[in-house]
mmCIF file of C-alpha atoms and ligand atoms in Angstrom:
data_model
loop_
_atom_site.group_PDB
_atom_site.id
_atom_site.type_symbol
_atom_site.label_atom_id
_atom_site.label_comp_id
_atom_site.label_asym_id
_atom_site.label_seq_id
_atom_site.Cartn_x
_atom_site.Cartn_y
_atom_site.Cartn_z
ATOM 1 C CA UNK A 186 -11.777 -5.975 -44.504
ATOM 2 C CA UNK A 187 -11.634 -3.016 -41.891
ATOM 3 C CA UNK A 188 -15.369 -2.823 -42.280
ATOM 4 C CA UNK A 189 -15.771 -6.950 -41.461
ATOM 5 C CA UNK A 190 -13.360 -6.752 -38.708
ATOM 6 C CA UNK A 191 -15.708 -3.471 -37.194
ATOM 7 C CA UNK A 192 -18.864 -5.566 -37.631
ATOM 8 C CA UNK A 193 -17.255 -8.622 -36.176
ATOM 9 C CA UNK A 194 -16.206 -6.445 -32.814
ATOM 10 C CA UNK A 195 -19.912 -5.463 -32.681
ATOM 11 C CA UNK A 196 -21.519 -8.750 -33.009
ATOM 12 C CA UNK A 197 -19.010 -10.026 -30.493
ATOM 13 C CA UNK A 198 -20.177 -7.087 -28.413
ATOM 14 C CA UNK A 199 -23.792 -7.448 -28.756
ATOM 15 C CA UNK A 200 -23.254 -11.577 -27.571
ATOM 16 C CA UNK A 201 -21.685 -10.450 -24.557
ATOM 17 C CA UNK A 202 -24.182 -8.192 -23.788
ATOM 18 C CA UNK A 203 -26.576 -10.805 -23.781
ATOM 19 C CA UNK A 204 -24.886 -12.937 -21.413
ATOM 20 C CA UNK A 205 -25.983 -12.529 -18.003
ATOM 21 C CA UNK A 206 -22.828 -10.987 -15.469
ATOM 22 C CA UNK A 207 -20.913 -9.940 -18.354
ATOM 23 C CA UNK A 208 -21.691 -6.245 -17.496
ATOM 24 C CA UNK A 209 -21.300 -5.180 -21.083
ATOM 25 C CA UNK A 210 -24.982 -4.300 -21.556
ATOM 26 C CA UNK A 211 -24.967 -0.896 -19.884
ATOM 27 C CA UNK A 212 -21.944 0.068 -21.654
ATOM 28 C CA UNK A 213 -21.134 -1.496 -25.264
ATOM 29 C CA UNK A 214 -18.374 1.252 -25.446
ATOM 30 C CA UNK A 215 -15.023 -0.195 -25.217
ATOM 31 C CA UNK A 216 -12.726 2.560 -24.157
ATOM 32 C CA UNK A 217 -9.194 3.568 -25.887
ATOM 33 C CA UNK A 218 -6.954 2.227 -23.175
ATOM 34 C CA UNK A 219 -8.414 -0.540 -21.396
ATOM 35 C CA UNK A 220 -6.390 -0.563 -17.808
ATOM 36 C CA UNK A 221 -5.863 -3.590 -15.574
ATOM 37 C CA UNK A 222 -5.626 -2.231 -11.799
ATOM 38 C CA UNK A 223 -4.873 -4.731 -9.260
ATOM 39 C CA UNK A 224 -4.327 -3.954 -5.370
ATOM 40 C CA UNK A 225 -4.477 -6.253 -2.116
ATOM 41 C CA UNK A 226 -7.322 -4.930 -0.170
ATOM 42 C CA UNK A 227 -10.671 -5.583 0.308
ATOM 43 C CA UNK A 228 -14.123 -2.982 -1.505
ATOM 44 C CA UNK A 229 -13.897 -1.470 2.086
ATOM 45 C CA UNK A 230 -10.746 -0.492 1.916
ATOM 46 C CA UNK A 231 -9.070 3.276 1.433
ATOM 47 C CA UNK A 232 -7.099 1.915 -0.929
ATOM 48 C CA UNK A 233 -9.958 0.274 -3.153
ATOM 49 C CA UNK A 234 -12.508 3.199 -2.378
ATOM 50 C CA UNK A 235 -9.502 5.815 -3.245
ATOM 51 C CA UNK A 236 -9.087 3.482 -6.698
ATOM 52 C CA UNK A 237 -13.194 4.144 -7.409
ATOM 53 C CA UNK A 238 -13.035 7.542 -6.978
ATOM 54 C CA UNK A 239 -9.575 7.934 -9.569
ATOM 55 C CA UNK A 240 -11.384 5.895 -12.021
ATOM 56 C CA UNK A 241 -14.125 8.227 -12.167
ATOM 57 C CA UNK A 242 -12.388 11.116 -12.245
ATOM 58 C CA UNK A 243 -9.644 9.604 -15.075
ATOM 59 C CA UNK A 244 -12.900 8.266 -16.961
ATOM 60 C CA UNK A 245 -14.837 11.707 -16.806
ATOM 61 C CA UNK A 246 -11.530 13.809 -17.604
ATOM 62 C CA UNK A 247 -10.477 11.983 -20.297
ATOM 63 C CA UNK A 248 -13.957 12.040 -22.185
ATOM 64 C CA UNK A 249 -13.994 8.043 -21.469
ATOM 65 C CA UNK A 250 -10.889 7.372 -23.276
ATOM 66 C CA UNK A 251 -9.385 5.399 -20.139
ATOM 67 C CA UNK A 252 -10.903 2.832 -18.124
ATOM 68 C CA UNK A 253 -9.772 1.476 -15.475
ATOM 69 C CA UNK A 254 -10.696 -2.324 -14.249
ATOM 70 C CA UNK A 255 -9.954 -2.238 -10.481
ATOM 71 C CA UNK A 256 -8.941 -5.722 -9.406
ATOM 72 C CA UNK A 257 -9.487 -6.167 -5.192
ATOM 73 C CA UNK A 258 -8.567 -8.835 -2.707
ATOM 74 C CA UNK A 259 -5.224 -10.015 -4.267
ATOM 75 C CA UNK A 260 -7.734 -11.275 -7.184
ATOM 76 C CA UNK A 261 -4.314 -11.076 -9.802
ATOM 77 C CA UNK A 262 -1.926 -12.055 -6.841
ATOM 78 C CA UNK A 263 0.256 -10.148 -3.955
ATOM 79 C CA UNK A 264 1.380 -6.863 -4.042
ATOM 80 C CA UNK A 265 5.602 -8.847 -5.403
ATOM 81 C CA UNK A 266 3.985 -10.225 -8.691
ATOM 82 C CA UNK A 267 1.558 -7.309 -8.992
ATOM 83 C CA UNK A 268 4.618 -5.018 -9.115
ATOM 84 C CA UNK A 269 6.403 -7.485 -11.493
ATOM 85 C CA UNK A 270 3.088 -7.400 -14.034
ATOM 86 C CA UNK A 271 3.593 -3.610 -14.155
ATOM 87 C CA UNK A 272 7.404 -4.371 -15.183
ATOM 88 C CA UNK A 273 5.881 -7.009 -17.833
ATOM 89 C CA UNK A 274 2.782 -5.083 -19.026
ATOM 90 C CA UNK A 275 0.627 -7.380 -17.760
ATOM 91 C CA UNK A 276 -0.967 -5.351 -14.588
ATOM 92 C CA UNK A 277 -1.172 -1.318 -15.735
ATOM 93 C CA UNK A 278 -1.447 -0.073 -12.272
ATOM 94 C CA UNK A 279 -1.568 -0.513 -8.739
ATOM 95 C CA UNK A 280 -1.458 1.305 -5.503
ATOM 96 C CA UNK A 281 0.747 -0.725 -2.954
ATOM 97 C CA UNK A 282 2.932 -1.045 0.242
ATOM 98 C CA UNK A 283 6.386 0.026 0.065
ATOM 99 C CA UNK A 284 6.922 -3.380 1.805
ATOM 100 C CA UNK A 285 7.916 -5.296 -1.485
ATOM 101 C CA UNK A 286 9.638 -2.397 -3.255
ATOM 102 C CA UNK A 287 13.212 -2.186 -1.651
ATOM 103 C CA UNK A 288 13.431 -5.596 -3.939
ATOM 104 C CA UNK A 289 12.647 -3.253 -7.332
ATOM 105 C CA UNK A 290 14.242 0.123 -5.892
ATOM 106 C CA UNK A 291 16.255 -0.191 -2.940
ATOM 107 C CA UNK A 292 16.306 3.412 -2.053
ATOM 108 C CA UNK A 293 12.758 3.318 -1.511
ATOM 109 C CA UNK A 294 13.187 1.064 1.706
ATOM 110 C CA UNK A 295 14.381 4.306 3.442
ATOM 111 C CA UNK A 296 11.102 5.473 4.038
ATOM 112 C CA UNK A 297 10.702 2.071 6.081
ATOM 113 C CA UNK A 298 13.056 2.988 8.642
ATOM 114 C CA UNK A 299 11.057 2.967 12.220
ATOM 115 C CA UNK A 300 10.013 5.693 13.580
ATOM 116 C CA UNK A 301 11.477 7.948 10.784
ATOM 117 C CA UNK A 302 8.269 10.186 10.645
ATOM 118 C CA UNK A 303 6.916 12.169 13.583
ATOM 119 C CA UNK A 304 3.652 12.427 12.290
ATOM 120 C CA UNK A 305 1.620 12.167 9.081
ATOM 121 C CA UNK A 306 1.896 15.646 8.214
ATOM 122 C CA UNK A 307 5.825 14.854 8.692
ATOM 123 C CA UNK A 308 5.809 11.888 5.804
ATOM 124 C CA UNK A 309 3.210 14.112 3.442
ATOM 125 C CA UNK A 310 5.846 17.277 3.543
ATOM 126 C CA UNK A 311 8.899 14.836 2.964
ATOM 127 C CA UNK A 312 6.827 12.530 -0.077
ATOM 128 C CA UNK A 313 4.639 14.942 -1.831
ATOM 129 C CA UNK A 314 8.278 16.886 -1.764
ATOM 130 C CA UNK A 315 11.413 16.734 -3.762
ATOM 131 C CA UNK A 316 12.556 13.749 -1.996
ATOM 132 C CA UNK A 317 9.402 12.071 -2.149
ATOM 133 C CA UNK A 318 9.710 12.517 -6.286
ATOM 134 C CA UNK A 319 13.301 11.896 -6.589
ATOM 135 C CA UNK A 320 12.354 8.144 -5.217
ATOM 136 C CA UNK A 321 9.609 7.651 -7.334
ATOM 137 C CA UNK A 322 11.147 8.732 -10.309
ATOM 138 C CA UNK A 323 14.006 6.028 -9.582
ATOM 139 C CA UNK A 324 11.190 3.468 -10.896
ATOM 140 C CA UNK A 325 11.396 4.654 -14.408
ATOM 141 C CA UNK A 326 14.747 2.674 -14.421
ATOM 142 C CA UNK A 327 13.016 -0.992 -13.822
ATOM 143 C CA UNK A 328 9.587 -0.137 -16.198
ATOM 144 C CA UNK A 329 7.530 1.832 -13.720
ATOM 145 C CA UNK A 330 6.341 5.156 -13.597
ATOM 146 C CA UNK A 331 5.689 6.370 -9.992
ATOM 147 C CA UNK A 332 2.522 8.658 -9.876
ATOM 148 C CA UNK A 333 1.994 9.637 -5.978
ATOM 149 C CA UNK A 334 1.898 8.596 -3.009
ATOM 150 C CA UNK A 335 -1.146 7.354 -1.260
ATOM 151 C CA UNK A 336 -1.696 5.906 2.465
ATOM 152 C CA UNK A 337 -1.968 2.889 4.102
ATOM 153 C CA UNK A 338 -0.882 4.247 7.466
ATOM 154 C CA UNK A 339 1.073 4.167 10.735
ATOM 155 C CA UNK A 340 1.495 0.238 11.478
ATOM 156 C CA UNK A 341 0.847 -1.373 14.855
ATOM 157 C CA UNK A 342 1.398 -4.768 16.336
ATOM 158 C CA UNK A 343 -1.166 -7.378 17.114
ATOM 159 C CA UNK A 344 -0.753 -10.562 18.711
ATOM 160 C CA UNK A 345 -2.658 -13.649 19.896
ATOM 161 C CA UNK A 346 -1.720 -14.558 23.530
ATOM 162 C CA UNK A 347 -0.080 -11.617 25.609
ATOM 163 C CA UNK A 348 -0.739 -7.979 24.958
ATOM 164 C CA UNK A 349 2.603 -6.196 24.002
ATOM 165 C CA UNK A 350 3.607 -2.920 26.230
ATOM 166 C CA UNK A 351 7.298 -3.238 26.018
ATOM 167 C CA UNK A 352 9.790 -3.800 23.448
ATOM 168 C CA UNK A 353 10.395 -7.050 25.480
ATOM 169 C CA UNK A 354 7.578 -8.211 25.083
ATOM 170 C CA UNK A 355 8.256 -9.011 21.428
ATOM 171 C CA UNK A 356 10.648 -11.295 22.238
ATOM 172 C CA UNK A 357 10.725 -14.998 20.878
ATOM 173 C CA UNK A 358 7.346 -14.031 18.843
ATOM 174 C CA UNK A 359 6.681 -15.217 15.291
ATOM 175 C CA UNK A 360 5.480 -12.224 13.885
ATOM 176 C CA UNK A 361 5.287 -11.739 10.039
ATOM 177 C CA UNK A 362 6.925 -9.001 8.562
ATOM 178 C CA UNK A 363 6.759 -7.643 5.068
ATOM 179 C CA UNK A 364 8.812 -8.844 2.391
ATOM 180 C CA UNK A 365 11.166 -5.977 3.670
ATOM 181 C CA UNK A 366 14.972 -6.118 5.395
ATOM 182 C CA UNK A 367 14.206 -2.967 7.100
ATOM 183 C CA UNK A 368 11.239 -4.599 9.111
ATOM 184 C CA UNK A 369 12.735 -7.990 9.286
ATOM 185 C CA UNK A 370 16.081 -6.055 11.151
ATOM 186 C CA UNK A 371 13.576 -4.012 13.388
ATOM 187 C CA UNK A 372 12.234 -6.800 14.536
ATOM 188 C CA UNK A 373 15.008 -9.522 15.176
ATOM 189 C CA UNK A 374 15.848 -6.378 17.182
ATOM 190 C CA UNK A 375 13.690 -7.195 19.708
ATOM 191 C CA UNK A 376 14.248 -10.185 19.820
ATOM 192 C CA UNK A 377 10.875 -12.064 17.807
ATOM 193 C CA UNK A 378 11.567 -14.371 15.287
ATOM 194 C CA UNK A 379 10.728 -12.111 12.079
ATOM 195 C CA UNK A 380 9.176 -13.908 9.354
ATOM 196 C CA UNK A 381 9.045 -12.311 5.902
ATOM 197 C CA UNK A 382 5.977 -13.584 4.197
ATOM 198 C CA UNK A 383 3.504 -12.356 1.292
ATOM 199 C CA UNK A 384 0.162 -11.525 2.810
ATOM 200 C CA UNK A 385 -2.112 -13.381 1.183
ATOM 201 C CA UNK A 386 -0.571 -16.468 3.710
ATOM 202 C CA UNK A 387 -0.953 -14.410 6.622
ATOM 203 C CA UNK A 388 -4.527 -14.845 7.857
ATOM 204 C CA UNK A 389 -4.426 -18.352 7.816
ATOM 205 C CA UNK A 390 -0.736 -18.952 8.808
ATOM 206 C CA UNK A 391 -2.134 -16.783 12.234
ATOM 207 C CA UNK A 392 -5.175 -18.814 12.379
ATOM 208 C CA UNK A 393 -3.257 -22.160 12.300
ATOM 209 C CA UNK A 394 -0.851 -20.716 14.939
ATOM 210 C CA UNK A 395 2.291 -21.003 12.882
ATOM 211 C CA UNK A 396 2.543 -17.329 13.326
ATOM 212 C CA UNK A 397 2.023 -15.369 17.106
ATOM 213 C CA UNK A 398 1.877 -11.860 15.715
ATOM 214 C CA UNK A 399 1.263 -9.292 12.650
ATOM 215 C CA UNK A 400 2.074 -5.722 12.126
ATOM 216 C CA UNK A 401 -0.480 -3.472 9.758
ATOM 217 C CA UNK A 402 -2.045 -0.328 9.418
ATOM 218 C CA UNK A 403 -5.365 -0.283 11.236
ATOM 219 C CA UNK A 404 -7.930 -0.397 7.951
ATOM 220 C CA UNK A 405 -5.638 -3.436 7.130
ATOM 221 C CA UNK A 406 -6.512 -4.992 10.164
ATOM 222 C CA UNK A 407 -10.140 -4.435 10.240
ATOM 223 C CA UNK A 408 -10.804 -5.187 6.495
ATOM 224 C CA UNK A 409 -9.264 -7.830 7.026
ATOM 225 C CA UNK A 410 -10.825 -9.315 10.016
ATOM 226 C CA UNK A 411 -7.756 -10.006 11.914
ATOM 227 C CA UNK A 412 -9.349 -9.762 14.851
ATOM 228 C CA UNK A 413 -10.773 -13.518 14.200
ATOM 229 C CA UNK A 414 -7.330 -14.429 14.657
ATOM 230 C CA UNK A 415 -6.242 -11.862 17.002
ATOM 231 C CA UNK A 416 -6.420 -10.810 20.032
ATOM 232 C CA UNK A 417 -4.793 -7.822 21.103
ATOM 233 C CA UNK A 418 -4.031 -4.485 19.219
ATOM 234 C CA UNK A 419 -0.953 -2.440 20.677
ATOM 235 C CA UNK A 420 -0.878 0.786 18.946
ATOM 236 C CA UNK A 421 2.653 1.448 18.783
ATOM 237 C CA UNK A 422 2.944 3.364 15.354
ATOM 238 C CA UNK A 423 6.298 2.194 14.889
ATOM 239 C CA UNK A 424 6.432 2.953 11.117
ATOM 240 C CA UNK A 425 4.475 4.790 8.505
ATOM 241 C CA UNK A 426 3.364 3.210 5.810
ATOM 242 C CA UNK A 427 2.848 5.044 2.678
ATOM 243 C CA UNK A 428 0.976 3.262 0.059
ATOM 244 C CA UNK A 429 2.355 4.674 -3.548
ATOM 245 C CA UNK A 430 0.219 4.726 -7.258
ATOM 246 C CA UNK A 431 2.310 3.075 -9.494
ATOM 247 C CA UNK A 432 1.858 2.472 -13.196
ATOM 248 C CA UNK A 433 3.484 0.191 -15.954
ATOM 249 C CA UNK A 434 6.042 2.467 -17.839
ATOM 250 C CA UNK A 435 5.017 0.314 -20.956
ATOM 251 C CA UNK A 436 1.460 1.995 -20.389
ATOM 252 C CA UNK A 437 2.876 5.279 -19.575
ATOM 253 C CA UNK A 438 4.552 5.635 -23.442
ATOM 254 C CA UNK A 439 1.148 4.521 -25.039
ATOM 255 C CA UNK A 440 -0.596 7.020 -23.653
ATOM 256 C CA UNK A 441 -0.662 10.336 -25.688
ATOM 257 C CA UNK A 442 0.739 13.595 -23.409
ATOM 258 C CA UNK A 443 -2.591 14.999 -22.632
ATOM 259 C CA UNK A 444 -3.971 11.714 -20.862
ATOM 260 C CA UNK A 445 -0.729 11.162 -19.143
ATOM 261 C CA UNK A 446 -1.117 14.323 -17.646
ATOM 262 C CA UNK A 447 -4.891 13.612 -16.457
ATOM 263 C CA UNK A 448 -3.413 10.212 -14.998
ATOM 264 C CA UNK A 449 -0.598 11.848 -13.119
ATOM 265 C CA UNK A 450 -2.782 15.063 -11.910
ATOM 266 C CA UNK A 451 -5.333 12.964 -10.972
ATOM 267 C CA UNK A 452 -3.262 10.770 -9.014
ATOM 268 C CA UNK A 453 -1.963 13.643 -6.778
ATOM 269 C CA UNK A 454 -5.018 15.086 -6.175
ATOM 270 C CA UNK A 455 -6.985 12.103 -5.193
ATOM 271 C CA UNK A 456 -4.150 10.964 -2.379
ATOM 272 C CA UNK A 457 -5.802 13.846 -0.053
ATOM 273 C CA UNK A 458 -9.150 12.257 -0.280
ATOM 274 C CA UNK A 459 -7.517 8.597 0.031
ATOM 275 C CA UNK A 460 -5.271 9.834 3.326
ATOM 276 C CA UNK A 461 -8.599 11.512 4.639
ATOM 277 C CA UNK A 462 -10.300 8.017 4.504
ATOM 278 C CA UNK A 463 -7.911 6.343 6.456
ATOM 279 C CA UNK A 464 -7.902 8.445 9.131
ATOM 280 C CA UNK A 465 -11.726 8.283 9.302
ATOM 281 C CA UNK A 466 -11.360 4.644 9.189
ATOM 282 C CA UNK A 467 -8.596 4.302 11.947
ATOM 283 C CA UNK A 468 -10.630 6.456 14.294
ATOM 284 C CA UNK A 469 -13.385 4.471 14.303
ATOM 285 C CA UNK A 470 -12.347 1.083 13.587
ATOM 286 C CA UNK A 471 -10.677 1.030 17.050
ATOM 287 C CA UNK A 472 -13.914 1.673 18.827
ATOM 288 C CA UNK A 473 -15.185 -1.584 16.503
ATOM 289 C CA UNK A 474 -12.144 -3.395 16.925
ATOM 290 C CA UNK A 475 -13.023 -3.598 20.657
ATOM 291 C CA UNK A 476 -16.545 -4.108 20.149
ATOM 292 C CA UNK A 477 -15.889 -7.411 18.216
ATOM 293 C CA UNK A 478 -13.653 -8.245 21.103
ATOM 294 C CA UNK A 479 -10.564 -7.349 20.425
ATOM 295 C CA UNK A 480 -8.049 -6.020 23.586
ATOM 296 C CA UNK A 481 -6.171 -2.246 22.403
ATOM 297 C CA UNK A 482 -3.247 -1.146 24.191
ATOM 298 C CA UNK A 483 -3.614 2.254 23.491
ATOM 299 C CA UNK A 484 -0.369 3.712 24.995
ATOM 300 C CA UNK A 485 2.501 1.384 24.811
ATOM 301 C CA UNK A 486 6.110 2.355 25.545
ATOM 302 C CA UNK A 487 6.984 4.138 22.435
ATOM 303 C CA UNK A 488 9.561 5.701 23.537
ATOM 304 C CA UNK A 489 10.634 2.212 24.385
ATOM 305 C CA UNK A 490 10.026 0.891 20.884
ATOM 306 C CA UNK A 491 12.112 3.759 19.304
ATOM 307 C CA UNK A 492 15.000 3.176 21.248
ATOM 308 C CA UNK A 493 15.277 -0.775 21.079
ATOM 309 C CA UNK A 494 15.083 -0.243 17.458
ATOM 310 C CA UNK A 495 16.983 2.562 17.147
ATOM 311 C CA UNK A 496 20.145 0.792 16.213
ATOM 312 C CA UNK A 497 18.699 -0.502 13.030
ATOM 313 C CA UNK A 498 17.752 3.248 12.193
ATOM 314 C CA UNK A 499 21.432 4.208 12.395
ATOM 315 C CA UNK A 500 22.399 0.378 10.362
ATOM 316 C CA UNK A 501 20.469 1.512 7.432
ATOM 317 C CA UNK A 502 21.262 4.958 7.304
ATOM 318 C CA UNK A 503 24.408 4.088 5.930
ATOM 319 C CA UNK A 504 22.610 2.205 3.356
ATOM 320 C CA UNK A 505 20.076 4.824 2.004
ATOM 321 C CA UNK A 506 23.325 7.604 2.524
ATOM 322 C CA UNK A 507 23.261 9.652 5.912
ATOM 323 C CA UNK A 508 22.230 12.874 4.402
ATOM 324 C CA UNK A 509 19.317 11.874 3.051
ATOM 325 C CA UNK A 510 18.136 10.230 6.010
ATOM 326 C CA UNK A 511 18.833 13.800 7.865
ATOM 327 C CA UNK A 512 16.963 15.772 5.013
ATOM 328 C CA UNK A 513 14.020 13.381 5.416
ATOM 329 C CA UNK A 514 14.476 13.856 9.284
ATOM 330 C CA UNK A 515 15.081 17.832 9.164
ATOM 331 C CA UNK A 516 11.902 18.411 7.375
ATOM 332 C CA UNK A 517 9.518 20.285 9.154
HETATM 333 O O1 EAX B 140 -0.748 -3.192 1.309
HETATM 334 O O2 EAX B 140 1.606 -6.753 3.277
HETATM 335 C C1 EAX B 140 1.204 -5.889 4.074
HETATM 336 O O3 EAX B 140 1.327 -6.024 5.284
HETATM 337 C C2 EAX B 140 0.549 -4.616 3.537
HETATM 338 O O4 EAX B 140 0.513 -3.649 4.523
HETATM 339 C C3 EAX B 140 -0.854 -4.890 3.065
HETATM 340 O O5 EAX B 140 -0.866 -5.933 2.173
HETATM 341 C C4 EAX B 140 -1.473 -3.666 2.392
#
């Protein structure tokens, strides 16, 4: 019986391998854990390219026991039902925003407070830290284990028709927020009518006009082409954006100790390579940004910004607990 069943897994193999696209020729091997990856970005993106490089190095270090199938471009939905297939089983891993989160962990939201990190340095000492950990290990209670944090990156405002210096200038926009009360409060702030929406209705909802403005990281907004749609970039950097590795905990008990170890080592170390590529990419995507026509404010009122929204800092530091919003702000 065992034999028939091997035999039939081989034939099925070798009639795969004959049909064109399957991709099964090169490599007939089927691996021990077979992972579904799935992440919103485009090939281009850090997040994607950071993905490629993991896979290898999980692949290589576990003798080819794990694969991983990276899914791009929203191809098994937005980053809310991604997160929920981890919960299910259905998705393995992901790498992510923090915008949907606060809905799975609340706690996490805290890193989502504006202006909360000075610099990037600032949010890699305070997430690759004990506080960092201690929020990704509050996942394990909702079927997720929380590997590391990886980058998408400060976030900046673009719009379509008036180039934003001021905080006032925000006012009566439609801009789209993440799915996120933190960002949805930062911005009624200022007065802009804050939309929470997924993003895979962003491009066109900004392309129709039903939305003036959009906040992202800039890889985001040049993978993305959103400078089809818009026309002025105002770097105000009003929140960092940290992108973390997460993986189903269902997957996480199948695996035997010495390949969860690989997964989580390799996860840590391959964030430094994955921050390094978005800086890269943010240096000189601005340059291109312009090129393509695009208008960048390069030095809007910051200081401006952080005040305005400063009252929603001090809101939800009651929520998240006061101290750990000063521990996360006394880091150095
Ligand atoms: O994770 O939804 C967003 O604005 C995110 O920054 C984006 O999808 C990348």
């Amino acid at each position: 019986m065992k034999r028939f069943a091997v035999s039939l897994v081989g034939l099925l193999g070798c009639a795969l391998a004959l049909i064109p696209g399957m991709g099964l020729t090169a490599d007939i091997r089927v691996a021990e854990f077979d992972l579904v990856e799935a992440h919103t970005p485009p090939p281009d993106h850090p997040y994607t390219l950071g993905m490629v490089r993991y896979a290898d190095l999980v692949k290589q270090r576990t003798n080819g026991r794990v694969a991983i199938q990276i899914h791009h471009s929203r191809q098994l939905g937005d980053e809310r039902q991604v997160v929920e297939g981890l919960q299910l089983g259905t998705i393995h891993l992901t790498v992510t925003s923090t915008g949907p989160l606060g809905g799975f962990v609340p706690e996490m939201n805290v890193v989502d407070l504006p202006f909360l990190f000075r610099d990037a340095d600032h949010a890699y000492k305070v997430l690759d830290g004990e506080i960092g950990r201690s929020l990704l290990n509050k996942f394990d209670a909702v079927g997720i284990k929380g590997l590391a944090y990886w980058e998408n990156g400060f976030r900046h405002i673009t719009t379509a028709k008036r180039p934003v210096q001021q905080p006032g200038d925000m006012k009566g926009l439609k801009i789209r927020v993440m799915e996120n009360k933190v960002h949805q409060a930062a911005f009624r702030r200022l007065g802009s009518d804050a939309t929470p929406m997924a993003w895979g209705e962003v491009f066109t909802s900004l392309q129709q006009g039903l939305l003036d403005a959009q906040e992202n990281p800039i890889p985001i907004i040049y993978t993305f082409k959103l400078n089809e749609v818009q026309r002025y970039m105002s770097l105000t950097g009003h929140v960092y954006s940290p992108a973390p590795v997460l993986l189903s905990k269902k997957t996480w008990e199948r695996l035997p100790p010495d390949i969860q170890q690989v997964m989580f080592d390799t996860a840590m170390e391959v964030a430094s390579y994955q921050r390094g590529l978005i800086r890269e990419q943010e240096q000189k995507q601005i340059g291109e940004l312009r090129a393509k026509g695009m208008t960048v404010i390069e030095n809007p009122d910051r200081a401006a910004f952080r005040e305005a929204m400063k009252p929603v800092f001090e809101q939800f530091q009651g929520h998240f607990g006061k101290d750990l919003v000063q521990r996360i702000v006394n880091t150095k």
